[in-house]
PDB file of C-alpha atoms in Angstrom:
ATOM      1  CA  MET A   1      -0.191  -0.204   0.045  1.00 45.00           C
ATOM      2  CA  TRP A   2       2.731   2.499   1.247  1.00 56.00           C
ATOM      3  CA  ASP A   3       5.268   1.000  -1.138  1.00 68.00           C
ATOM      4  CA  ASP A   4       5.064   3.483  -4.694  1.00 74.00           C
ATOM      5  CA  PRO A   5       4.529   6.659  -4.912  1.00 83.00           C
ATOM      6  CA  VAL A   6       0.844   8.110  -4.322  1.00 82.00           C
ATOM      7  CA  LEU A   7       0.176  12.291  -4.171  1.00 88.00           C
ATOM      8  CA  PRO A   8      -2.928  12.793  -2.501  1.00 86.00           C
ATOM      9  CA  ASN A   9      -5.669  15.285  -4.282  1.00 87.00           C
ATOM     10  CA  ILE A  10      -8.815  17.140  -3.629  1.00 88.00           C
ATOM     11  CA  GLU A  11     -11.305  14.934  -5.995  1.00 87.00           C
ATOM     12  CA  GLU A  12      -9.625  11.752  -4.038  1.00 87.00           C
ATOM     13  CA  HIS A  13      -8.793  12.429  -0.531  1.00 85.00           C
ATOM     14  CA  PHE A  14     -10.444  16.063  -0.067  1.00 86.00           C
ATOM     15  CA  TRP A  15      -6.756  17.161   0.547  1.00 88.00           C
ATOM     16  CA  GLU A  16      -3.504  17.878  -1.063  1.00 93.00           C
ATOM     17  CA  ILE A  17      -0.362  19.256  -0.777  1.00 94.00           C
ATOM     18  CA  ARG A  18       0.743  22.803  -2.154  1.00 92.00           C
ATOM     19  CA  ASN A  19       3.689  23.043  -4.958  1.00 92.00           C
ATOM     20  CA  VAL A  20       5.468  26.235  -3.142  1.00 89.00           C
ATOM     21  CA  GLU A  21       8.255  26.642  -6.048  1.00 85.00           C
ATOM     22  CA  PHE A  22       5.212  27.936  -7.682  1.00 82.00           C
ATOM     23  CA  GLU A  23       4.282  30.238  -4.793  1.00 83.00           C
ATOM     24  CA  GLN A  24       8.062  31.354  -4.475  1.00 82.00           C
ATOM     25  CA  GLN A  25       8.335  32.027  -8.100  1.00 82.00           C
ATOM     26  CA  LYS A  26       5.181  34.320  -8.690  1.00 85.00           C
ATOM     27  CA  ASN A  27       6.823  35.937  -4.812  1.00 82.00           C
ATOM     28  CA  PRO A  28      10.403  35.852  -5.113  1.00 79.00           C
ATOM     29  CA  GLU A  29      10.593  38.680  -2.629  1.00 83.00           C
ATOM     30  CA  THR A  30       8.106  37.407  -0.028  1.00 83.00           C
ATOM     31  CA  PHE A  31       8.013  34.193  -0.074  1.00 84.00           C
ATOM     32  CA  GLU A  32      10.509  31.981   1.099  1.00 88.00           C
ATOM     33  CA  ILE A  33      11.836  28.558   1.379  1.00 90.00           C
ATOM     34  CA  PRO A  34      14.704  26.379   1.778  1.00 91.00           C
ATOM     35  CA  SER A  35      17.184  25.824  -0.705  1.00 92.00           C
ATOM     36  CA  LYS A  36      16.804  23.431  -3.453  1.00 93.00           C
ATOM     37  CA  GLU A  37      19.846  21.492  -1.781  1.00 96.00           C
ATOM     38  CA  ASP A  38      18.107  20.737   1.582  1.00 96.00           C
ATOM     39  CA  ARG A  39      15.034  20.709   0.073  1.00 96.00           C
ATOM     40  CA  PHE A  40      15.740  17.445  -2.478  1.00 96.00           C
ATOM     41  CA  ASN A  41      18.795  15.611   0.830  1.00 96.00           C
ATOM     42  CA  LEU A  42      15.478  15.456   3.581  1.00 98.00           C
ATOM     43  CA  LYS A  43      17.111  12.723   5.871  1.00 97.00           C
ATOM     44  CA  ARG A  44      14.818  10.382   8.207  1.00 97.00           C
ATOM     45  CA  GLY A  45      13.603  12.273  11.213  1.00 97.00           C
ATOM     46  CA  GLN A  46      13.932  15.417  10.345  1.00 98.00           C
ATOM     47  CA  ALA A  47      10.604  17.807   9.970  1.00 98.00           C
ATOM     48  CA  ALA A  48       8.999  19.355   6.876  1.00 98.00           C
ATOM     49  CA  LYS A  49       6.854  22.188   7.396  1.00 97.00           C
ATOM     50  CA  LEU A  50       4.132  21.373   3.987  1.00 96.00           C
ATOM     51  CA  ALA A  51       1.100  23.572   2.761  1.00 94.00           C
ATOM     52  CA  PHE A  52      -1.473  21.327   2.624  1.00 93.00           C
ATOM     53  CA  ASP A  53      -5.154  22.344   0.642  1.00 91.00           C
ATOM     54  CA  ILE A  54      -7.818  20.562   2.706  1.00 88.00           C
ATOM     55  CA  GLU A  55     -11.014  20.777   1.772  1.00 86.00           C
ATOM     56  CA  THR A  56     -14.301  21.618   4.392  1.00 81.00           C
ATOM     57  CA  GLN A  57     -17.529  21.903   4.729  1.00 76.00           C
ATOM     58  CA  ASP A  58     -19.434  25.216   6.235  1.00 77.00           C
ATOM     59  CA  GLY A  59     -22.487  24.879   8.238  1.00 76.00           C
ATOM     60  CA  ASP A  60     -24.647  25.368   5.668  1.00 81.00           C
ATOM     61  CA  GLY A  61     -23.123  22.262   3.370  1.00 79.00           C
ATOM     62  CA  SER A  62     -21.010  24.611   0.933  1.00 84.00           C
ATOM     63  CA  VAL A  63     -17.710  23.589   0.294  1.00 86.00           C
ATOM     64  CA  GLN A  64     -14.522  25.608   0.259  1.00 85.00           C
ATOM     65  CA  VAL A  65     -10.711  25.068   0.620  1.00 87.00           C
ATOM     66  CA  SER A  66      -8.824  25.965   3.425  1.00 84.00           C
ATOM     67  CA  GLY A  67      -5.213  26.047   3.548  1.00 86.00           C
ATOM     68  CA  GLU A  68      -2.834  24.645   6.835  1.00 92.00           C
ATOM     69  CA  ARG A  69       0.465  24.617   7.397  1.00 93.00           C
ATOM     70  CA  MET A  70       1.875  21.898   8.993  1.00 95.00           C
ATOM     71  CA  TRP A  71       4.782  19.297   9.626  1.00 97.00           C
ATOM     72  CA  VAL A  72       5.370  15.247   9.268  1.00 97.00           C
ATOM     73  CA  ILE A  73       8.880  13.682  10.009  1.00 98.00           C
ATOM     74  CA  VAL A  74      10.787  12.228   7.539  1.00 98.00           C
ATOM     75  CA  LEU A  75      10.501   8.612   7.154  1.00 97.00           C
ATOM     76  CA  LYS A  76      12.306   7.866   3.681  1.00 95.00           C
ATOM     77  CA  LYS A  77      13.127   8.585   0.426  1.00 94.00           C
ATOM     78  CA  THR A  78      12.656   7.073  -2.801  1.00 89.00           C
ATOM     79  CA  LYS A  79      11.669   7.401  -6.277  1.00 81.00           C
ATOM     80  CA  GLY A  80      12.354  10.907  -6.304  1.00 88.00           C
ATOM     81  CA  HIS A  81       9.871  11.352  -2.821  1.00 94.00           C
ATOM     82  CA  TYR A  82       9.665  11.097   1.042  1.00 96.00           C
ATOM     83  CA  PHE A  83       7.446   9.228   2.750  1.00 95.00           C
ATOM     84  CA  GLY A  84       6.629  10.585   6.175  1.00 96.00           C
ATOM     85  CA  ILE A  85       3.996  11.414   9.302  1.00 96.00           C
ATOM     86  CA  LEU A  86       2.158  13.787  10.153  1.00 94.00           C
ATOM     87  CA  ASP A  87       3.322  15.404  12.703  1.00 95.00           C
ATOM     88  CA  ASN A  88       0.030  18.234  13.455  1.00 90.00           C
ATOM     89  CA  GLU A  89      -3.619  18.369  14.168  1.00 85.00           C
ATOM     90  CA  PRO A  90      -5.479  19.992  11.190  1.00 83.00           C
ATOM     91  CA  SER A  91      -6.911  22.796  12.676  1.00 75.00           C
ATOM     92  CA  CYS A  92     -10.084  23.206   9.809  1.00 73.00           C
ATOM     93  CA  ILE A  93     -11.418  19.945  10.145  1.00 71.00           C
ATOM     94  CA  GLU A  94     -12.658  17.635  13.135  1.00 70.00           C
ATOM     95  CA  PRO A  95     -10.641  15.660  14.948  1.00 68.00           C
ATOM     96  CA  GLY A  96     -11.288  12.019  14.122  1.00 65.00           C
ATOM     97  CA  SER A  97     -12.517  12.933  10.625  1.00 67.00           C
ATOM     98  CA  GLY A  98     -10.484  10.308   9.460  1.00 65.00           C
ATOM     99  CA  TYR A  99      -8.614  11.312   6.481  1.00 69.00           C
ATOM    100  CA  LEU A 100      -6.202  13.904   7.404  1.00 82.00           C
ATOM    101  CA  GLU A 101      -5.544  13.340  11.074  1.00 87.00           C
ATOM    102  CA  PRO A 102      -1.850  13.205  12.975  1.00 88.00           C
ATOM    103  CA  GLY A 103       0.032   9.633  12.107  1.00 89.00           C
ATOM    104  CA  CYS A 104      -1.684   9.497   9.186  1.00 90.00           C
ATOM    105  CA  LYS A 105       1.573   8.484   6.737  1.00 93.00           C
ATOM    106  CA  LEU A 106       1.577  10.622   3.757  1.00 93.00           C
ATOM    107  CA  TRP A 107       4.228  10.878  -0.144  1.00 94.00           C
ATOM    108  CA  PHE A 108       5.461  14.282  -0.566  1.00 96.00           C
ATOM    109  CA  LYS A 109       8.055  15.625  -2.112  1.00 96.00           C
ATOM    110  CA  PRO A 110      10.391  18.327  -2.637  1.00 96.00           C
ATOM    111  CA  GLU A 111       8.949  20.985  -4.290  1.00 94.00           C
ATOM    112  CA  HIS A 112       5.939  21.023  -1.472  1.00 95.00           C
ATOM    113  CA  VAL A 113       8.969  22.020   1.523  1.00 96.00           C
ATOM    114  CA  ILE A 114       8.519  25.262   3.071  1.00 96.00           C
ATOM    115  CA  GLY A 115      10.636  24.748   6.144  1.00 96.00           C
ATOM    116  CA  ILE A 116      12.490  22.623   7.898  1.00 98.00           C
ATOM    117  CA  ASP A 117      13.444  21.192  10.899  1.00 98.00           C
ATOM    118  CA  ASN A 118      15.204  18.899  13.536  1.00 98.00           C
ATOM    119  CA  PRO A 119      13.030  17.781  16.012  1.00 97.00           C
ATOM    120  CA  PRO A 120      14.843  16.093  19.083  1.00 97.00           C
ATOM    121  CA  MET A 121      15.370  12.156  18.764  1.00 95.00           C
ATOM    122  CA  LYS A 122      13.787  12.226  22.286  1.00 95.00           C
ATOM    123  CA  TYR A 123      10.652  13.861  20.680  1.00 96.00           C
ATOM    124  CA  LEU A 124      10.565  11.130  17.892  1.00 97.00           C
ATOM    125  CA  THR A 125      10.810   8.280  20.144  1.00 96.00           C
ATOM    126  CA  SER A 126       8.175   9.111  22.520  1.00 95.00           C
ATOM    127  CA  SER A 127       6.072  10.343  19.815  1.00 95.00           C
ATOM    128  CA  TYR A 128       6.837   7.349  17.179  1.00 95.00           C
ATOM    129  CA  PRO A 129       7.773   5.048  19.251  1.00 95.00           C
ATOM    130  CA  ASN A 130       7.289   2.546  15.935  1.00 93.00           C
ATOM    131  CA  GLU A 131       9.503   4.305  13.541  1.00 94.00           C
ATOM    132  CA  PHE A 132      11.783   5.474  15.873  1.00 94.00           C
ATOM    133  CA  SER A 133      12.585   2.652  18.835  1.00 83.00           C
ATOM    134  CA  THR A 134      16.375   3.732  20.889  1.00 61.00           C
TER     135      THR A 134
END
C-alpha cells in the first residue's frame, strides 16, 4: 500500500499538498523556501513543513478549500519522493475525521517543502516509538 509514491489530490482524498516552488517563483521577495539542495536532501527524522489545501464543509453545506501549514516527520526517501508522518492536528477539520489527522502517513516531494526542522530524537522516540525506537 505504501510502497509506491502516491500524491494525494482534492478529488480523491479531499486534501492535497501545494507546490510551493510555484508560489516562491511568483513572489520571490516575500515567499521564502529552503534551498533546493536542502529540500532534496532531507534525512530520516527531519521535519518538513508543508502547505496543505484541505476541503472543508461550512455549516450551510457549502464546500471550500482551506490552507494549513503543518509538519511531517520524514521516514524515508525513495523514487524522488519522501514518505512521512503528519505531526500536526489540522485546525480546519474536526479531530477524528478519518481523512487527515496526526500520525497519518503520506508521500510528498521536495517542491512541497516550505520549512525544515530537526526535532530531538527524544521527541521522535516518544511520539513515534514504532518508527524511531532506541
